[in-house]
PDB file of C-alpha atoms and ligand atoms in Angstrom:
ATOM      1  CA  UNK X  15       0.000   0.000   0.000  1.00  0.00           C
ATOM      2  CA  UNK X  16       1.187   3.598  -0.541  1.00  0.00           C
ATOM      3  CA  UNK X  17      -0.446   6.102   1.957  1.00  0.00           C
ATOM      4  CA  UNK X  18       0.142   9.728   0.938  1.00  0.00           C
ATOM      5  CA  UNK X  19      -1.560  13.226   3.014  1.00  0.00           C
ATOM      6  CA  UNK X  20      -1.405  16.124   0.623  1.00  0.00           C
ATOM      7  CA  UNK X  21      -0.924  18.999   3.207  1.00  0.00           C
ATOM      8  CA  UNK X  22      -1.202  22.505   3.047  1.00  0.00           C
ATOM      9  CA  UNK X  23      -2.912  25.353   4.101  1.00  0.00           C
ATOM     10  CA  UNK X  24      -6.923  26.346   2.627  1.00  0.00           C
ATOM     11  CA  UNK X  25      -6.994  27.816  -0.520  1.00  0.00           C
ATOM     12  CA  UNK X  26      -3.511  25.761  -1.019  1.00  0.00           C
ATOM     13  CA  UNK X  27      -4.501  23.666  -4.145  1.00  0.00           C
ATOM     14  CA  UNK X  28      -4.753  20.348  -2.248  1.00  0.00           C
ATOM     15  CA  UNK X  29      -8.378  19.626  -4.102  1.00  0.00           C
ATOM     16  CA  UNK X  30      -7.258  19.851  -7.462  1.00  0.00           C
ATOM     17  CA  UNK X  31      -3.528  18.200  -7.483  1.00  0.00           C
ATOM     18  CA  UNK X  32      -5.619  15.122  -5.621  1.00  0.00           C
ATOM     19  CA  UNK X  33      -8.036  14.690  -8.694  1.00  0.00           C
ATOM     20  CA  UNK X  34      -5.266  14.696 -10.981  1.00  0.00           C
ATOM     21  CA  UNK X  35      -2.717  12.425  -8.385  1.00  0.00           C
ATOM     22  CA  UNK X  36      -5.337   9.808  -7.723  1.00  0.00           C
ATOM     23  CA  UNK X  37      -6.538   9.223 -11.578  1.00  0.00           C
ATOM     24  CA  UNK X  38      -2.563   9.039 -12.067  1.00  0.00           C
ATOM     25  CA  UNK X  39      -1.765   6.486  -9.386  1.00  0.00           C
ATOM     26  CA  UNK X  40      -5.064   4.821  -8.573  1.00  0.00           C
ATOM     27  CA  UNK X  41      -4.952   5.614  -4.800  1.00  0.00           C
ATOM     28  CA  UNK X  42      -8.100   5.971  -3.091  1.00  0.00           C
ATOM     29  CA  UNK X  43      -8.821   9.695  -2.576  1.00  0.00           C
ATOM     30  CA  UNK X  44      -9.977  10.712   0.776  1.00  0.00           C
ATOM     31  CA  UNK X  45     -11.017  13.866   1.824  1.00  0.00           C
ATOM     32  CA  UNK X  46     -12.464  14.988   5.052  1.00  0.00           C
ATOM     33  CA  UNK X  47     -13.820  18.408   3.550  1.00  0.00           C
ATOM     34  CA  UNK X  48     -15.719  16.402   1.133  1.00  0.00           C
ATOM     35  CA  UNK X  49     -17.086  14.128   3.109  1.00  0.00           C
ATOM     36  CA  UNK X  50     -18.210  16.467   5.490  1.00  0.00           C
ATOM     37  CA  UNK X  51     -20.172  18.017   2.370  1.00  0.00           C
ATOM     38  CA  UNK X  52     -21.549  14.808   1.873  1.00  0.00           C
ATOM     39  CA  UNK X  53     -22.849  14.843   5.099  1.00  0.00           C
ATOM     40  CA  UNK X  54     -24.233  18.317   4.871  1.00  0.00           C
ATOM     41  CA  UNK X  55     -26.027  18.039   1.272  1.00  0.00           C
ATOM     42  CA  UNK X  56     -27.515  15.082   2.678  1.00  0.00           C
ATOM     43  CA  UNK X  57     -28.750  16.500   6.091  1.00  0.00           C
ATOM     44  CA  UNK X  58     -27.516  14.175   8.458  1.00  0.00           C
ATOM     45  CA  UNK X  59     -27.372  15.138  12.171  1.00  0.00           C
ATOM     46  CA  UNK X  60     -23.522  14.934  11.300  1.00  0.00           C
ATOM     47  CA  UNK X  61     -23.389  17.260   8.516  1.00  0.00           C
ATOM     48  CA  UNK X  62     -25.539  19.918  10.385  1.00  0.00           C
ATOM     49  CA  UNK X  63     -23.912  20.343  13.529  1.00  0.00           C
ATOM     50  CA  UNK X  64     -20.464  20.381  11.020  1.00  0.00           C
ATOM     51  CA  UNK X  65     -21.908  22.609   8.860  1.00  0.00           C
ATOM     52  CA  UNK X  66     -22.207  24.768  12.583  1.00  0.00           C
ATOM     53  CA  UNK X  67     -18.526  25.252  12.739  1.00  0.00           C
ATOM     54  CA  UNK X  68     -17.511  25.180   8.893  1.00  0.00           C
ATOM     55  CA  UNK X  69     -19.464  28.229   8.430  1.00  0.00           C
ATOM     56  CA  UNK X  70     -17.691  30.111  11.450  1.00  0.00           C
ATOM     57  CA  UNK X  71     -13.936  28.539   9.296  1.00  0.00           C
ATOM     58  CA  UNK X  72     -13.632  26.016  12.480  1.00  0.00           C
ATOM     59  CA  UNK X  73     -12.502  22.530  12.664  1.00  0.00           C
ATOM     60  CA  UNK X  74     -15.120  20.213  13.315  1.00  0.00           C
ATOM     61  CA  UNK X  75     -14.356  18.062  16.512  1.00  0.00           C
ATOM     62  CA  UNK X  76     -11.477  15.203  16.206  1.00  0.00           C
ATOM     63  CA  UNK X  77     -13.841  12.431  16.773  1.00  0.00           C
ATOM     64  CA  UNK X  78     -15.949  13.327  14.319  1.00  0.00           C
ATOM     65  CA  UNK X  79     -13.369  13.296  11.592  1.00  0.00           C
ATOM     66  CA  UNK X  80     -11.450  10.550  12.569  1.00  0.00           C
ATOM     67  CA  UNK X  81     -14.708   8.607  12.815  1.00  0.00           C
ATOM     68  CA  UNK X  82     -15.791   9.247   9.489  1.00  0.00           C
ATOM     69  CA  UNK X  83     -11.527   8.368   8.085  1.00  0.00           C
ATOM     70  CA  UNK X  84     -11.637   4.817   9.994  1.00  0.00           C
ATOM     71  CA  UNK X  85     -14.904   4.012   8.401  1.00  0.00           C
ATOM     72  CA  UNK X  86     -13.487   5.247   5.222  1.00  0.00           C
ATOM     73  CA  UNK X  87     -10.701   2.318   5.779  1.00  0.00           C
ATOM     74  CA  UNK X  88     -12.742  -0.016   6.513  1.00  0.00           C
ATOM     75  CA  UNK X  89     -15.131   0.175   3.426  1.00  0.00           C
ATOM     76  CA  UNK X  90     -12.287   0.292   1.213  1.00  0.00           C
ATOM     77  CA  UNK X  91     -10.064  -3.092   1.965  1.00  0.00           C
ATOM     78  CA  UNK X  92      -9.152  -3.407  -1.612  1.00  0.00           C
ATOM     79  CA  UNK X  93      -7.406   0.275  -2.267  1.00  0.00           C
ATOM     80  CA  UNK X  94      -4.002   0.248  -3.396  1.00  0.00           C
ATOM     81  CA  UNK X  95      -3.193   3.097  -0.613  1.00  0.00           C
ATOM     82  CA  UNK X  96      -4.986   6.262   0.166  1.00  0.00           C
ATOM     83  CA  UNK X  97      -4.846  10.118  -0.734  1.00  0.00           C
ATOM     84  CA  UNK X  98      -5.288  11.830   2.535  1.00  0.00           C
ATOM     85  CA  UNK X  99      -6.625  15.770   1.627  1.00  0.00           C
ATOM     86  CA  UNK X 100      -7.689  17.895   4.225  1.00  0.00           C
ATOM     87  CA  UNK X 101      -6.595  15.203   7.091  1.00  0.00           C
ATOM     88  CA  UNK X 102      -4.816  14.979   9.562  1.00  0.00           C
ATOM     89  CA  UNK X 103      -5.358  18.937  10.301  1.00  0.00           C
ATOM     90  CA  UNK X 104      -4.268  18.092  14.134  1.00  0.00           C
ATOM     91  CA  UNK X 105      -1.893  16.594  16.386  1.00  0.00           C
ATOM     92  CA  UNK X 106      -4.784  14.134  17.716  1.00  0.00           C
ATOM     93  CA  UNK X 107      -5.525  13.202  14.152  1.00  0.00           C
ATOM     94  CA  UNK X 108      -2.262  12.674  13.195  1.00  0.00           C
ATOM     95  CA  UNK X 109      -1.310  10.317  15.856  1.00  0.00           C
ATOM     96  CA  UNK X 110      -4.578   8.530  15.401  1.00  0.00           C
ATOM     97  CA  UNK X 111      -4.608   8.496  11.858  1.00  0.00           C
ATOM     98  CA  UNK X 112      -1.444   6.241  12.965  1.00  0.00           C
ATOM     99  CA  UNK X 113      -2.744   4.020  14.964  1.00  0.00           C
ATOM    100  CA  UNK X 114      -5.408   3.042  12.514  1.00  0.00           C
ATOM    101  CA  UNK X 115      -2.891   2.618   9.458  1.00  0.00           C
ATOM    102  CA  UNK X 116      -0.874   0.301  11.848  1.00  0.00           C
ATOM    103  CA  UNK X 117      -3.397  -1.889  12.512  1.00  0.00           C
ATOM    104  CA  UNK X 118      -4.268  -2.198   8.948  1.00  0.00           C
ATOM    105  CA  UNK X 119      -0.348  -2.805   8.516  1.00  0.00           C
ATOM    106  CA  UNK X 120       0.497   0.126   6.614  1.00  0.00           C
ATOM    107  CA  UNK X 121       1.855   3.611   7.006  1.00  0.00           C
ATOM    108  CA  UNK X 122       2.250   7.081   5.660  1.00  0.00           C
ATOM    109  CA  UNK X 123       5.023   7.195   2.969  1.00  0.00           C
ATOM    110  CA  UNK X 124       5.185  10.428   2.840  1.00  0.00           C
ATOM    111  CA  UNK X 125       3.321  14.015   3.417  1.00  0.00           C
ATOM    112  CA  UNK X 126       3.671  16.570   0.294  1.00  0.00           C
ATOM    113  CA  UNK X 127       3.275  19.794   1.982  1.00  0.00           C
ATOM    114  CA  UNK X 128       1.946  22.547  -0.966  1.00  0.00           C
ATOM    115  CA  UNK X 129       3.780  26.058   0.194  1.00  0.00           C
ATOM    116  CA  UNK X 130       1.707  29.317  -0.937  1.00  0.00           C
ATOM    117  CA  UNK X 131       1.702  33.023   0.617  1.00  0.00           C
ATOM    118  CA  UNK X 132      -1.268  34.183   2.688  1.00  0.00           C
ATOM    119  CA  UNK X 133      -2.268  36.528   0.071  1.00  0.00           C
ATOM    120  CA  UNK X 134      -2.377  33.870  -2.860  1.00  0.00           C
ATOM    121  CA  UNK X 135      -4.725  31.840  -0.994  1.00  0.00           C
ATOM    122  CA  UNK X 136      -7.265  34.668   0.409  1.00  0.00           C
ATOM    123  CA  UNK X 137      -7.287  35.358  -3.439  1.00  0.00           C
ATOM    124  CA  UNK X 138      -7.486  31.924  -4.956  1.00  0.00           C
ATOM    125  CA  UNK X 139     -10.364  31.205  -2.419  1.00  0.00           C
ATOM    126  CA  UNK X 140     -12.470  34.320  -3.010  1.00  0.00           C
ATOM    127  CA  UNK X 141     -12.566  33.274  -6.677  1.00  0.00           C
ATOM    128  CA  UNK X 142     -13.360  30.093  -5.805  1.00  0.00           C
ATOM    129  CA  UNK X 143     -16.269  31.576  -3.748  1.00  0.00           C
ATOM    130  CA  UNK X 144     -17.649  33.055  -6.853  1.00  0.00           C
ATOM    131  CA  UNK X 145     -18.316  29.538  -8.426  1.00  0.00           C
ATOM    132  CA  UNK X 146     -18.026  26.857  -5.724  1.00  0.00           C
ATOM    133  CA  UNK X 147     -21.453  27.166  -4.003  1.00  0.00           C
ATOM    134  CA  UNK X 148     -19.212  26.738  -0.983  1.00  0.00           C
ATOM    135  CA  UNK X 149     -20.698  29.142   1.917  1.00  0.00           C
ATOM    136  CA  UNK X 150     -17.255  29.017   3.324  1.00  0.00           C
ATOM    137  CA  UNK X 151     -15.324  30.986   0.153  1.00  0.00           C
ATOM    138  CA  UNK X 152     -17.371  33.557   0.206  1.00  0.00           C
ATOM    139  CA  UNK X 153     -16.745  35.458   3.469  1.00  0.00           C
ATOM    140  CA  UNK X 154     -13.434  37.492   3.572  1.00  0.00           C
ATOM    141  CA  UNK X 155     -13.545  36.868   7.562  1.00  0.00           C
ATOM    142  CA  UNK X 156     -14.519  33.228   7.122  1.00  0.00           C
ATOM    143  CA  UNK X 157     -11.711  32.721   4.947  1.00  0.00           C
ATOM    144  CA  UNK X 158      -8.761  34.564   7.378  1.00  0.00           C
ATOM    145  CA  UNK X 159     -10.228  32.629  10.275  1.00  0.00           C
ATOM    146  CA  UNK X 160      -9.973  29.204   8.745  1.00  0.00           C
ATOM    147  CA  UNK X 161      -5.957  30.246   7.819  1.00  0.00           C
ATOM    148  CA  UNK X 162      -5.978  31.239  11.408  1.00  0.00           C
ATOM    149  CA  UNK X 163      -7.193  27.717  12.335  1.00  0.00           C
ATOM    150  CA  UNK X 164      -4.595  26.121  10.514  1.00  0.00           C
ATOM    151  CA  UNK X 165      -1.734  28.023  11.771  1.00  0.00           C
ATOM    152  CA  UNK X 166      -3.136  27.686  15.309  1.00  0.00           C
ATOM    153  CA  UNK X 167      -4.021  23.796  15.038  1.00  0.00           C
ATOM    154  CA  UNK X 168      -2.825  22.407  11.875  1.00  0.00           C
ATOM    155  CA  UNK X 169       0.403  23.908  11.085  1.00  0.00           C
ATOM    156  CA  UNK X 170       1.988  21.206  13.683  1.00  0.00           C
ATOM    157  CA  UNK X 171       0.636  18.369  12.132  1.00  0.00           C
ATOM    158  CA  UNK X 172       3.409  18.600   9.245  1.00  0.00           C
ATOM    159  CA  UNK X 173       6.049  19.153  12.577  1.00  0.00           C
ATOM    160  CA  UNK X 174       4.544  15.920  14.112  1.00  0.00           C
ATOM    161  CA  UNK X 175       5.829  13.358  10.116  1.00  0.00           C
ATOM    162  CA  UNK X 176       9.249  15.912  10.488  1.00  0.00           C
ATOM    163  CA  UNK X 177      10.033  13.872  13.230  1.00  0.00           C
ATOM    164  CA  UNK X 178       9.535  10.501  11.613  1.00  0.00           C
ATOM    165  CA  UNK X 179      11.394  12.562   8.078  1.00  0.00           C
ATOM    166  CA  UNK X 180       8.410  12.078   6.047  1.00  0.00           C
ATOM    167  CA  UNK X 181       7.686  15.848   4.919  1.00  0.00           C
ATOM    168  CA  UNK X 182       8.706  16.953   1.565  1.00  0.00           C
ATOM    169  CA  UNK X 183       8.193  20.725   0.804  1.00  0.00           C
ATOM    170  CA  UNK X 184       6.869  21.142  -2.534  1.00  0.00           C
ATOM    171  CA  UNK X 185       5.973  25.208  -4.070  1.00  0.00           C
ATOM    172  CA  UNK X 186       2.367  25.483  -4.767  1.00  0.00           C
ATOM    173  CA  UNK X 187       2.361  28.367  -6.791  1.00  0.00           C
ATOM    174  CA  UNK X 188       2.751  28.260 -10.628  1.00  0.00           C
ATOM    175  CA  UNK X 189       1.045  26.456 -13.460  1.00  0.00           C
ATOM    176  CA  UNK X 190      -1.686  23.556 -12.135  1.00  0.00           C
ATOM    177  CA  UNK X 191       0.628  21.216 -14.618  1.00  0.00           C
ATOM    178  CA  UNK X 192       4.019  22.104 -13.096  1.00  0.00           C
ATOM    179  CA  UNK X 193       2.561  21.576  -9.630  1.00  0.00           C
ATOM    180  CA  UNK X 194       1.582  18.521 -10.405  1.00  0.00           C
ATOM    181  CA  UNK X 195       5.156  17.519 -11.842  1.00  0.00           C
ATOM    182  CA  UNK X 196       6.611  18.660  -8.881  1.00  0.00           C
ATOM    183  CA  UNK X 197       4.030  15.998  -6.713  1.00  0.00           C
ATOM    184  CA  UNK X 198       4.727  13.084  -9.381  1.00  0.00           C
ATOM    185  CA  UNK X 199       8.541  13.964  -8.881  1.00  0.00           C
ATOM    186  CA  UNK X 200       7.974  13.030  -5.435  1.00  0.00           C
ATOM    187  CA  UNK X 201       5.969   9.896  -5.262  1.00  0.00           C
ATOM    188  CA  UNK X 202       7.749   8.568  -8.000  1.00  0.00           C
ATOM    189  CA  UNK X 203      10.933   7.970  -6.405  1.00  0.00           C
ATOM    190  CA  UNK X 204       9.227   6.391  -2.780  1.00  0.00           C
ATOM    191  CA  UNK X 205       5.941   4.658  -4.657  1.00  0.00           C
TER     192      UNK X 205
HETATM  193  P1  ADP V 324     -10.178  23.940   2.805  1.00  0.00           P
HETATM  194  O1  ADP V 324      -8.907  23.129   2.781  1.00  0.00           O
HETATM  195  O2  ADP V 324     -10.343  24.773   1.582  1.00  0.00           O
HETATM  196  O3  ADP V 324     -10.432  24.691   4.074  1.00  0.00           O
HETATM  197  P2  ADP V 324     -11.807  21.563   3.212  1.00  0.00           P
HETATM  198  O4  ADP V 324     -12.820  21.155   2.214  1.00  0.00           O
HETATM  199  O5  ADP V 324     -10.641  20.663   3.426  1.00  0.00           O
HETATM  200  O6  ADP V 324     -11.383  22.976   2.678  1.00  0.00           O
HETATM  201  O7  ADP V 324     -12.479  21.812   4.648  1.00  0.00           O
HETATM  202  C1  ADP V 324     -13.586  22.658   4.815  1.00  0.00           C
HETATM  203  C2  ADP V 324     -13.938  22.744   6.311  1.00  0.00           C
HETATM  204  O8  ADP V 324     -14.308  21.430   6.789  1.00  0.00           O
HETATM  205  C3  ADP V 324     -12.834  23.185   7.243  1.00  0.00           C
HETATM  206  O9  ADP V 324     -12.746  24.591   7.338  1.00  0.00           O
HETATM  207  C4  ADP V 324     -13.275  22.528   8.563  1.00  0.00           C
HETATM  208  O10 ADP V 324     -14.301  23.252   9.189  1.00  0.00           O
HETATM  209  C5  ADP V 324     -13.862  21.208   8.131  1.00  0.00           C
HETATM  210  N1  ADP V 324     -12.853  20.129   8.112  1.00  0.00           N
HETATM  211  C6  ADP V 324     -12.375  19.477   7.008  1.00  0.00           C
HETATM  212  N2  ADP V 324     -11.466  18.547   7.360  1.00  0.00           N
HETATM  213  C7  ADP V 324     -11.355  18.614   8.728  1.00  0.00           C
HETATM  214  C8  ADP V 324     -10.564  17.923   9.698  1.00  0.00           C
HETATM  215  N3  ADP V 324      -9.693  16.957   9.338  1.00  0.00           N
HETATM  216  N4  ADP V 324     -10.698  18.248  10.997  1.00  0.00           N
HETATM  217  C9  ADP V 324     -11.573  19.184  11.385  1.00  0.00           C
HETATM  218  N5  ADP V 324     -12.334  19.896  10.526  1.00  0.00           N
HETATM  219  C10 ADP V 324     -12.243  19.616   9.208  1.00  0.00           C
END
């Protein structure tokens, strides 16, 4: 199995490279921000006390993510290895993200972490907001206090793999196609 998390911060490009990374390699794309949508368009109890905090550009508590990632597992016994996008986005989740891979006998390979200034992404997610439908693009404060978020809780998720030497900085600004290269650069020598 190879087990990648495509890190970065909102707004960072994680969404896109994943589309094109998973028809590339076959991996199993799983994304927390997605499935919380899911949850949301189909009005669970889940998805509306999520949809609570997304609105307000907070995480959603651990459990409920890391719930909804070990059910994700376990539904999908015959992936090759996963994409995780948009998880782990904290220390908790990271070291139970872990624990689940383990007993499943796998492991991250490797965390790509996607590297664009503050002012690129508060752009690139505005226009999103124009065409997304997402209520969360839309808000100029919504979008500075999910960046806030992720400096305050997520940032240390990529400090948590440094210590096992599994983060590989990769620039996230340019052409969607050179991106890309850059990824494919990367899982092609450890895939
Ligand atoms: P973005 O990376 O653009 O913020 P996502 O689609 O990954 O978009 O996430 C949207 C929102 O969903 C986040 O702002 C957060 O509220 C919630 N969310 C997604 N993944 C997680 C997670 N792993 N832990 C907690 N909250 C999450």
């Amino acid at each position: 199995m190879f087990n990648l998390i495509l890190f970065g911060p909102p707004g960072s490009g994680k969404g896109t490279q994943s589309e094109k990374l998973i028809a590339k390699y076959g991996l199993k794309h799983l994304s927390t921000g997605d499935l919380l949508r899911s949850e949301i368009a189909n009005q669970t109890p889940l998805g509306v006390e999520a949809k609570k905090l997304m609105d307000k550009g907070q995480l959603v508590p651990d459990e409920v993510v890391i719930g909804m990632i070990s059910s994700a597992l376990d539904t999908n016994p015959e992936a090759k290895g996963f994409l995780f996008d948009g998880f782990p986005r904290t220390a908790a989740q990271a070291e139970a993200l872990d624990k689940l891979l383990e007993l499943k006998k796998t492991s991250i390979a490797v965390m790509l972490a996607l590297n664009v200034t503050e002012e690129e992404l508060v752009k690139r997610l505005m226009k999103r907001g124009e065409t997304s439908g997402r209520s969360d693009d839309t808000n100029e404060n919504v979008i500075r206090a999910r960046i806030t978020e992720y400096h305050n809780k997520t940032a240390v998720v990529a400090d948590y793999y440094k210590n096992f030497d599994k983060v590989v900085m990769v620039k996230g600004e340019g052409t969607v196609n050179d991106i890309f290269s850059s990824l494919s650069a990367e899982i092609d020598t450890r895939i």
